[in-house]
Coordinates of N, CA and C in Angstrom, one line a residue:
X1 N 8.4 6.7 -11.8 CA 8.4 7.7 -10.8 C 9.0 7.2 -9.5
X2 N 9.9 8.0 -9.0 CA 10.5 7.7 -7.7 C 10.0 8.6 -6.7
X3 N 9.6 8.0 -5.5 CA 9.1 8.8 -4.4 C 10.4 9.2 -3.6
X4 N 10.3 10.5 -3.1 CA 11.4 10.9 -2.2 C 10.8 11.2 -0.9
X5 N 11.4 10.6 0.1 CA 11.0 10.8 1.5 C 12.0 11.5 2.3
X6 N 11.5 12.3 3.2 CA 12.4 13.0 4.1 C 12.5 12.2 5.4
X7 N 13.7 12.0 5.9 CA 14.0 11.1 7.0 C 13.2 11.5 8.2
X8 N 13.0 12.8 8.5 CA 12.2 13.2 9.7 C 10.7 12.7 9.5
X9 N 10.2 12.8 8.3 CA 8.8 12.4 8.1 C 8.7 10.9 8.3
X10 N 9.7 10.1 7.8 CA 9.5 8.7 8.0 C 9.6 8.3 9.4
X11 N 10.4 8.9 10.2 CA 10.5 8.5 11.6 C 9.2 8.7 12.4
X12 N 8.4 9.8 12.0 CA 7.1 10.0 12.7 C 6.1 9.0 12.2
X13 N 6.2 8.6 10.9 CA 5.2 7.8 10.3 C 5.3 6.4 10.7
X14 N 6.5 5.9 11.0 CA 6.8 4.5 11.2 C 7.4 4.2 12.6
X15 N 6.6 4.3 13.6 CA 7.1 4.0 14.9 C 7.4 2.5 15.0
X16 N 8.5 2.2 15.7 CA 9.0 0.8 15.8 C 8.0 0.1 16.8
X17 N 7.4 -0.9 16.4 CA 6.5 -1.7 17.2 C 6.4 -3.1 16.8
X18 N 6.4 -4.0 17.8 CA 6.3 -5.4 17.5 C 4.9 -5.9 17.8
X19 N 4.0 -5.1 18.1 CA 2.6 -5.5 18.3 C 2.0 -5.8 17.0
X20 N 1.1 -6.9 17.0 CA 0.4 -7.2 15.7 C -0.6 -6.1 15.3
X21 N -0.7 -5.9 14.1 CA -1.7 -4.9 13.6 C -3.1 -5.5 13.7
X22 N -4.1 -4.7 14.0 CA -5.5 -5.2 14.1 C -6.0 -5.6 12.7
X23 N -7.0 -6.5 12.7 CA -7.5 -7.0 11.4 C -8.2 -5.8 10.6
X24 N -8.1 -5.8 9.3 CA -8.7 -4.7 8.5 C -10.3 -4.7 8.7
X25 N -10.8 -3.5 8.6 CA -12.3 -3.3 8.7 C -12.9 -3.2 7.4
X26 N -14.0 -4.0 7.1 CA -14.7 -3.9 5.8 C -15.5 -2.6 5.9
X27 N -15.4 -1.7 4.9 CA -16.1 -0.5 4.9 C -16.9 -0.4 3.6
X28 N -17.9 0.4 3.5 CA -18.8 0.5 2.3 C -19.1 1.9 2.0
X29 N -19.2 2.2 0.7 CA -19.5 3.6 0.3 C -20.1 3.5 -1.1
X30 N -20.3 4.7 -1.7 CA -20.8 4.8 -3.1 C -19.6 5.3 -3.9
X31 N -19.4 4.8 -5.1 CA -18.3 5.2 -6.0 C -18.6 6.7 -6.3
X32 N -17.4 7.5 -6.2 CA -17.6 8.9 -6.4 C -17.8 9.2 -7.9
X33 N -17.5 8.3 -8.8 CA -17.6 8.6 -10.2 C -19.0 8.2 -10.7
X34 N -19.4 6.9 -10.4 CA -20.6 6.4 -11.0 C -21.8 6.1 -10.1
X35 N -21.5 6.2 -8.8 CA -22.5 6.0 -7.7 C -22.8 4.5 -7.4
X36 N -22.0 3.5 -7.9 CA -22.2 2.1 -7.6 C -21.8 1.9 -6.1
X37 N -22.6 1.0 -5.4 CA -22.3 0.7 -4.1 C -21.1 -0.3 -4.1
X38 N -20.0 0.2 -3.4 CA -18.8 -0.6 -3.3 C -18.3 -0.8 -1.9
X39 N -17.5 -1.9 -1.7 CA -17.0 -2.2 -0.4 C -15.4 -2.2 -0.5
X40 N -14.8 -1.9 0.6 CA -13.3 -1.8 0.6 C -12.8 -2.1 2.0
X41 N -11.5 -2.0 2.2 CA -10.9 -2.3 3.5 C -10.3 -1.0 4.0
X42 N -10.8 -0.7 5.3 CA -10.2 0.5 6.0 C -10.4 1.8 5.1
X43 N -11.5 1.9 4.4 CA -11.7 3.2 3.7 C -11.0 3.3 2.4
X44 N -10.4 2.2 1.9 CA -9.7 2.2 0.6 C -10.6 1.5 -0.4
X45 N -11.0 2.1 -1.6 CA -12.0 1.6 -2.5 C -11.4 1.5 -3.9
X46 N -12.0 0.6 -4.6 CA -11.8 0.5 -6.1 C -13.1 0.0 -6.7
X47 N -13.6 0.7 -7.6 CA -14.9 0.4 -8.3 C -14.6 -0.5 -9.5
X48 N -15.3 -1.7 -9.4 CA -15.2 -2.6 -10.5 C -16.0 -2.3 -11.7
X49 N -16.9 -1.3 -11.6 CA -17.8 -0.9 -12.8 C -17.1 0.2 -13.7
X50 N -16.6 1.2 -13.0 CA -16.0 2.3 -13.8 C -14.5 2.5 -13.6
X51 N -13.9 1.7 -12.7 CA -12.5 1.8 -12.5 C -11.9 2.8 -11.6
X52 N -12.8 3.6 -10.9 CA -12.4 4.6 -10.0 C -11.7 4.0 -8.8
X53 N -10.6 4.7 -8.3 CA -9.9 4.2 -7.2 C -9.6 5.4 -6.3
X54 N -9.8 5.4 -5.0 CA -9.5 6.5 -4.2 C -8.1 6.4 -3.7
X55 N -7.5 7.5 -3.3 CA -6.1 7.5 -3.0 C -5.8 6.7 -1.7
X56 N -4.7 6.0 -1.6 CA -4.4 5.2 -0.4 C -4.4 6.1 0.9
X57 N -4.1 7.4 0.8 CA -4.0 8.2 2.0 C -5.4 8.5 2.6
X58 N -6.4 8.2 1.9 CA -7.8 8.4 2.4 C -8.2 7.3 3.4
X59 N -7.4 6.3 3.5 CA -7.8 5.2 4.4 C -7.9 5.6 5.9
X60 N -8.5 4.8 6.7 CA -8.8 5.0 8.0 C -7.6 4.9 8.9
X61 N -6.6 4.1 8.5 CA -5.4 3.8 9.3 C -4.3 3.6 8.3
X62 N -3.0 3.7 8.8 CA -1.9 3.5 8.0 C -1.8 2.1 7.4
X63 N -1.1 2.0 6.3 CA -0.9 0.7 5.7 C 0.3 0.0 6.4
X64 N 0.3 -1.3 6.5 CA 1.4 -2.0 7.2 C 2.6 -1.9 6.2
X65 N 3.9 -1.9 6.9 CA 5.1 -2.0 6.2 C 5.3 -3.5 5.8
X66 N 6.2 -3.7 4.8 CA 6.4 -5.1 4.4 C 6.9 -6.0 5.5
X67 N 7.8 -5.4 6.4 CA 8.3 -6.3 7.5 C 7.2 -6.5 8.6
X68 N 6.1 -5.9 8.5 CA 5.0 -6.2 9.4 C 4.0 -7.2 8.9
X69 N 4.2 -7.6 7.7 CA 3.3 -8.6 7.0 C 3.6 -10.0 7.5
X70 N 2.7 -10.6 8.2 CA 3.0 -12.0 8.7 C 3.1 -13.0 7.6
X71 N 2.6 -12.7 6.4 CA 2.7 -13.7 5.3 C 3.8 -13.4 4.3
X72 N 4.7 -12.4 4.7 CA 5.8 -12.1 3.8 C 6.8 -13.3 3.8
X73 N 7.2 -13.6 2.6 CA 8.1 -14.8 2.5 C 9.5 -14.3 3.1
X74 N 10.1 -15.2 3.8 CA 11.4 -14.9 4.4 C 12.5 -15.5 3.6
X75 N 13.6 -14.7 3.4 CA 14.7 -15.2 2.7 C 14.6 -15.1 1.2
X76 N 13.6 -14.6 0.6 CA 13.4 -14.6 -0.8 C 14.0 -13.3 -1.3
X77 N 14.6 -13.3 -2.5 CA 15.1 -12.1 -3.1 C 14.4 -11.9 -4.4
X78 N 14.5 -10.7 -4.9 CA 14.0 -10.4 -6.3 C 14.8 -11.2 -7.3
X79 N 14.1 -11.7 -8.3 CA 14.9 -12.4 -9.3 C 15.8 -11.4 -10.1
X80 N 17.0 -11.9 -10.6 CA 17.8 -11.0 -11.4 C 17.1 -10.6 -12.7
X81 N 17.2 -9.4 -13.1 CA 16.6 -9.0 -14.3 C 17.5 -9.2 -15.5
X82 N 16.9 -9.7 -16.5 CA 17.7 -10.0 -17.8 C 18.1 -8.7 -18.4
X83 N 19.2 -8.7 -19.1 CA 19.6 -7.5 -19.8 C 18.7 -7.2 -21.0
X84 N 18.6 -5.9 -21.4 CA 17.7 -5.6 -22.5 C 18.1 -6.3 -23.8
X85 N 17.2 -6.6 -24.7 CA 17.6 -7.4 -25.9 C 18.6 -6.8 -26.8
X86 N 18.8 -5.5 -26.8 CA 19.8 -4.8 -27.6 C 21.1 -4.7 -27.0
X87 N 21.3 -5.2 -25.7 CA 22.6 -5.1 -25.0 C 23.4 -6.3 -25.5
X88 N 24.7 -6.0 -25.7 CA 25.7 -7.0 -26.1 C 26.1 -7.9 -25.0
X89 N 26.9 -8.9 -25.2 CA 27.3 -9.9 -24.2 C 28.2 -9.3 -23.2

């Protein structure tokens, strides 16, 4: 599935900023499916008992972009994908 973004929507969502992002906040809740007490980061949860996961948009703040990740490897590229087995030389 490919996501389609509208340029005007992206400009509002991603202001250019060089300020570091604040540390994530540990949040707690009950699983909406089975009621297990679970913890997550910034309101994003995944239940290890029943497998329920809430949508990323329900979080308390926006997710960082890849270029905002201080641990992102610099200069690395995706490895080249091999051709399918049925493809000729």
